[in-house]
Short mmCIF file of C-alpha atoms and ligand atoms in Angstrom, two decimals:
data_model
loop_
_atom_site.label_atom_id
_atom_site.label_comp_id
_atom_site.label_asym_id
_atom_site.label_seq_id
_atom_site.Cartn_x
_atom_site.Cartn_y
_atom_site.Cartn_z
CA MET A 1 67.72 -17.58 32.08
CA THR A 2 71.48 -16.77 31.66
CA ASN A 3 71.29 -17.58 27.97
CA GLN A 4 68.27 -15.20 27.68
CA VAL A 5 70.19 -12.46 29.47
CA GLN A 6 73.19 -12.97 27.11
CA ARG A 7 70.90 -12.71 24.09
CA PHE A 8 69.30 -9.63 25.61
CA LEU A 9 72.62 -8.06 26.06
CA SER A 10 73.59 -8.69 22.47
CA PRO A 11 74.37 -5.51 20.50
CA ALA A 12 70.92 -5.43 18.73
CA TYR A 13 69.35 -4.82 22.16
CA SER A 14 65.80 -4.68 21.04
CA ILE A 15 62.64 -5.73 22.91
CA LEU A 16 59.68 -6.72 20.77
CA LEU A 17 56.39 -6.27 22.42
CA GLY A 18 53.95 -8.76 20.97
CA GLY A 19 50.31 -9.67 21.69
CA LEU A 20 46.99 -10.45 19.93
CA LYS A 21 44.83 -7.89 18.40
CA HIS A 22 43.93 -5.00 20.85
CA SER A 23 45.99 -6.54 23.76
CA GLY A 24 47.62 -3.02 24.11
CA LYS A 25 50.84 -3.39 22.35
CA THR A 26 50.87 0.21 21.20
CA SER A 27 49.57 1.94 24.33
CA VAL A 28 51.81 -0.21 26.55
CA GLY A 29 54.84 0.22 24.37
CA GLN A 30 54.40 4.01 24.25
CA GLN A 31 54.11 4.33 28.02
CA LEU A 32 56.69 1.74 28.86
CA SER A 33 59.29 3.47 26.65
CA SER A 34 58.76 6.84 28.32
CA MET A 35 59.40 5.20 31.68
CA LEU A 36 62.37 3.41 30.55
CA LYS A 37 63.69 6.35 28.51
CA ALA A 38 63.97 3.93 25.59
CA ASP A 39 63.39 4.52 21.98
CA TRP A 40 60.09 3.32 20.68
CA VAL A 41 58.39 2.56 17.45
CA ASP A 42 55.25 0.87 16.31
CA LEU A 43 55.79 -1.75 13.64
CA ASP A 44 52.40 -0.91 12.02
CA ASP A 45 53.65 2.68 11.63
CA VAL A 46 56.97 1.80 10.12
CA ILE A 47 55.15 -0.57 7.67
CA THR A 48 52.59 2.17 6.72
CA LYS A 49 55.44 4.66 6.02
CA THR A 50 57.34 2.12 3.78
CA TYR A 51 54.01 1.35 1.98
CA LEU A 52 53.07 4.96 1.29
CA GLY A 53 56.69 5.70 0.24
CA ARG A 54 56.65 2.87 -2.25
CA THR A 55 53.15 2.97 -3.70
CA GLY A 56 52.16 6.61 -3.41
CA ASP A 57 48.92 5.41 -2.16
CA THR A 58 47.03 7.30 0.60
CA ILE A 59 45.04 5.95 3.57
CA PRO A 60 41.46 6.73 3.45
CA ASP A 61 40.23 9.07 6.38
CA GLY A 62 39.23 7.12 9.47
CA VAL A 63 40.66 3.66 8.26
CA PHE A 64 43.33 1.91 10.40
CA PRO A 65 46.33 1.99 8.06
CA PRO A 66 47.10 -1.92 8.41
CA ARG A 67 43.49 -2.60 7.41
CA HIS A 68 43.85 -0.50 4.29
CA MET A 69 47.19 -2.25 3.32
CA VAL A 70 45.70 -5.74 3.97
CA SER A 71 42.88 -4.78 1.51
CA THR A 72 45.28 -3.54 -1.21
CA LEU A 73 48.16 -6.05 -0.79
CA GLY A 74 46.21 -9.11 0.58
CA ALA A 75 47.01 -10.80 3.80
CA GLU A 76 50.04 -12.57 2.20
CA GLY A 77 51.31 -9.29 0.79
CA PHE A 78 50.93 -7.63 4.01
CA GLN A 79 52.95 -10.37 5.82
CA ALA A 80 55.71 -10.24 3.26
CA LEU A 81 55.93 -6.39 3.83
CA GLU A 82 55.69 -6.78 7.66
CA ALA A 83 58.61 -9.37 7.63
CA GLU A 84 60.63 -7.24 5.26
CA VAL A 85 60.34 -4.07 7.37
CA LEU A 86 60.93 -5.94 10.69
CA HIS A 87 64.14 -7.34 9.15
CA GLY A 88 65.23 -3.94 7.86
CA PHE A 89 64.65 -2.41 11.13
CA LEU A 90 66.58 -4.96 13.24
CA ALA A 91 69.27 -4.98 10.82
CA GLN A 92 69.74 -1.15 10.99
CA LYS A 93 69.69 -1.28 14.84
CA SER A 94 72.29 -4.02 14.75
CA GLU A 95 74.51 -1.96 12.63
CA GLN A 96 74.12 1.09 14.73
CA ALA A 97 74.91 -0.86 17.92
CA ASP A 98 78.46 -0.97 19.07
CA ASP A 99 79.32 -1.86 22.57
CA ARG A 100 76.37 -0.64 24.37
CA MET A 101 76.00 -0.59 28.13
CA PRO A 102 73.02 -2.80 29.41
CA ASP A 103 71.03 0.13 30.45
CA ALA A 104 71.64 2.21 27.34
CA GLY A 105 70.24 2.27 23.84
CA LEU A 106 67.22 0.09 24.67
CA GLN A 107 65.00 -0.16 21.61
CA LEU A 108 61.25 -1.12 22.12
CA LEU A 109 59.24 -2.08 19.08
CA SER A 110 55.40 -2.78 19.40
CA LEU A 111 54.41 -5.50 16.87
CA GLY A 112 51.20 -5.94 14.97
CA GLY A 113 48.60 -8.43 16.22
CA GLY A 114 49.54 -11.01 13.59
CA THR A 115 53.46 -10.50 13.66
CA LEU A 116 54.49 -13.46 15.89
CA SER A 117 52.36 -15.82 13.76
CA ASN A 118 53.98 -14.63 10.57
CA PRO A 119 56.31 -17.39 9.52
CA ARG A 120 58.50 -15.06 7.41
CA ILE A 121 59.90 -13.28 10.58
CA HIS A 122 61.52 -16.59 11.94
CA SER A 123 64.84 -16.21 10.23
CA THR A 124 64.96 -12.52 11.37
CA ILE A 125 64.36 -13.54 15.07
CA THR A 126 66.97 -16.22 14.76
CA THR A 127 69.57 -13.76 13.34
CA TYR A 128 69.03 -10.69 15.56
CA LYS A 129 67.70 -12.51 18.68
CA PRO A 130 65.69 -9.70 20.10
CA GLY A 131 63.91 -10.23 23.51
CA ILE A 132 60.30 -10.97 22.75
CA LEU A 133 57.74 -9.91 25.57
CA PHE A 134 54.27 -11.37 24.88
CA ILE A 135 51.14 -9.65 26.28
CA ASP A 136 48.98 -12.76 26.76
CA GLY A 137 45.48 -11.25 26.68
CA ASP A 138 42.11 -12.98 27.56
CA GLU A 139 40.15 -14.27 24.58
CA GLU A 140 36.88 -12.83 25.66
CA VAL A 141 38.10 -9.41 26.67
CA LEU A 142 40.17 -9.05 23.46
CA TYR A 143 37.09 -10.06 21.39
CA GLY A 144 35.01 -7.39 22.97
CA ARG A 145 37.45 -4.68 22.21
CA ILE A 146 37.85 -5.98 18.63
CA ARG A 147 34.03 -6.05 18.08
CA ASP A 148 33.54 -2.64 19.49
CA GLY A 149 36.24 -1.15 17.32
CA GLY A 150 35.03 -2.71 14.08
CA LEU A 151 35.85 -6.34 12.94
CA PRO A 152 39.08 -6.68 10.85
CA ALA A 153 39.03 -8.61 7.55
CA PHE A 154 40.16 -11.79 9.13
CA LEU A 155 37.06 -12.06 11.27
CA GLU A 156 34.43 -11.00 8.62
CA GLY A 157 32.00 -13.61 7.60
CA ASP A 158 29.92 -16.17 9.46
CA ASP A 159 30.21 -16.42 13.25
CA PRO A 160 33.07 -14.10 13.86
CA ARG A 161 33.23 -15.16 17.46
CA GLU A 162 33.90 -18.61 16.56
CA ARG A 163 36.62 -17.62 14.11
CA TRP A 164 38.25 -15.46 16.76
CA SER A 165 38.36 -18.58 19.00
CA ARG A 166 40.26 -20.50 16.48
CA ILE A 167 42.64 -17.65 15.42
CA TYR A 168 43.17 -16.80 19.16
CA ALA A 169 44.30 -20.34 19.93
CA ARG A 170 46.68 -20.45 17.01
CA ARG A 171 48.23 -17.28 17.41
CA ARG A 172 48.51 -17.52 21.15
CA ARG A 173 50.37 -20.94 20.62
CA ASP A 174 52.63 -19.40 18.08
CA ALA A 175 53.58 -16.34 20.38
CA ARG A 176 54.10 -18.41 23.48
CA ARG A 177 56.53 -20.53 21.56
CA LEU A 178 58.60 -17.59 20.43
CA ALA A 179 58.35 -15.47 23.62
CA ASP A 180 61.13 -14.99 26.16
CA MET A 181 58.67 -13.22 28.59
CA ILE A 182 54.97 -13.70 28.99
CA ILE A 183 52.54 -11.59 30.91
CA GLU A 184 49.19 -12.98 31.49
CA VAL A 185 46.46 -10.26 31.51
CA LYS A 186 42.71 -10.45 31.90
CA ASP A 187 41.05 -6.94 32.15
CA GLU A 188 43.79 -5.01 33.86
CA SER A 189 44.35 -1.28 32.95
CA ILE A 190 47.14 -0.19 30.63
CA ASP A 191 49.01 1.28 33.58
CA ASP A 192 48.76 -2.03 35.48
CA ILE A 193 50.19 -4.02 32.33
CA VAL A 194 53.09 -1.44 32.09
CA GLN A 195 53.93 -2.11 35.61
CA LYS A 196 53.90 -5.94 35.10
CA CYS A 197 56.19 -5.43 32.03
CA LEU A 198 58.57 -3.29 34.02
CA ILE A 199 58.86 -6.12 36.72
CA THR A 200 59.22 -8.73 34.12
CA LEU A 201 61.79 -6.89 32.00
CA GLU A 202 63.86 -6.23 34.99
CA GLU A 203 63.77 -9.87 36.11
CA TYR A 204 64.78 -10.68 32.55
CA ILE A 205 67.71 -8.23 32.44
CA HIS A 206 69.06 -9.19 35.85
CA GLY A 207 68.22 -12.92 35.74
CA ARG A 208 66.57 -12.66 39.06
CA LYS A 209 63.67 -15.06 38.40
N1 ATP B 1 44.28 -2.85 29.05
C1 ATP B 1 43.31 -2.16 28.44
N2 ATP B 1 42.27 -1.71 28.97
C2 ATP B 1 41.29 -1.16 28.19
N3 ATP B 1 41.40 -0.84 26.99
C3 ATP B 1 42.40 -1.33 26.25
C4 ATP B 1 43.49 -2.05 27.01
N4 ATP B 1 44.38 -2.33 26.04
C5 ATP B 1 43.95 -1.86 24.84
N5 ATP B 1 42.83 -1.28 25.01
C6 ATP B 1 41.93 -0.56 24.01
O1 ATP B 1 42.15 -1.42 22.83
C7 ATP B 1 42.36 -0.60 21.65
C8 ATP B 1 43.72 -1.00 21.09
O2 ATP B 1 44.68 -0.66 21.86
P1 ATP B 1 46.22 -0.71 21.26
O3 ATP B 1 46.18 0.00 20.01
O4 ATP B 1 47.08 -0.19 22.30
O5 ATP B 1 46.29 -2.19 21.15
P2 ATP B 1 47.31 -3.04 20.06
O6 ATP B 1 47.48 -4.37 20.70
O7 ATP B 1 48.39 -2.29 19.62
O8 ATP B 1 46.19 -3.21 18.84
P3 ATP B 1 46.50 -3.74 17.36
O9 ATP B 1 46.83 -5.02 17.46
O10 ATP B 1 45.19 -3.29 16.58
O11 ATP B 1 47.71 -2.90 16.91
C9 ATP B 1 42.32 0.88 22.10
O12 ATP B 1 41.02 1.33 21.85
C10 ATP B 1 42.78 0.70 23.52
O13 ATP B 1 42.23 1.85 24.33
O1 SKM B 2 45.73 -8.88 14.17
C1 SKM B 2 46.17 -8.72 13.01
O2 SKM B 2 46.22 -9.57 12.12
C2 SKM B 2 46.77 -7.46 12.57
C3 SKM B 2 46.80 -6.43 13.54
C4 SKM B 2 47.39 -5.09 13.33
O3 SKM B 2 48.17 -4.59 14.42
C5 SKM B 2 47.96 -5.10 11.98
O4 SKM B 2 49.37 -5.47 12.04
C6 SKM B 2 47.25 -5.86 10.90
O5 SKM B 2 46.08 -5.25 10.72
C7 SKM B 2 47.16 -7.37 11.24
MG1 MG B 3 49.08 -1.68 17.75
#
């Protein structure tokens, strides 16, 4: 734990909020940041801005921007852009950071559903050592939300439920390996998850586990 706290207090001082698709990374991050008075951004939004600025493309009405980018760039192209944007973001935060106090300048970044399984982010994590909090959602609950919201490209085809089962197991394993903090969630509300995050972060910062 001491090592983790030291890492947490390094100048970059960023917390990455990970989780599988529809685990609540965006909703939780937004709420958590206002309670912590922390800066907050959503990685999917930063990727979208970068993509639009570079390509001059537009996102069709009603389409989730990452879904559009995966369709134009391909899954590999999206992952490359995701890793590049995450690296640029943490590099910039690291440059901006001087000797911050532990309770000042906290930066919260909600990741995409596939970010922690993107192998291209590994060197960035090793370089900037952000704290990684993983919202470990339930397979069935997440699938229900994803199905109701419209299946993403990676679940299209025969037997999406079975595909999800395999992707869920792989992504969950990858994320748990990288995570410094893990919050296990079944069907709790966003408010309840935010409360769990607050307690876990506090323990992490103060090394009180
Ligand atoms: N704990 C929850 N209880 C009920 N609904 C939830 C919960 N968490 C997320 N949702 C719903 O799931 C959908 C996705 O939420 P959100 O965008 O916060 O998740 P995400 O993890 O950022 O998703 P993505 O991986 O697509 O970026 C929204 O419709 C949201 O209301
Ligand atoms: O689960 C996923 O693979 C993804 C989730 C979104 O947040 C986006 O980052 C993108 O659509 C990939
Ligand atoms: Mg999101």
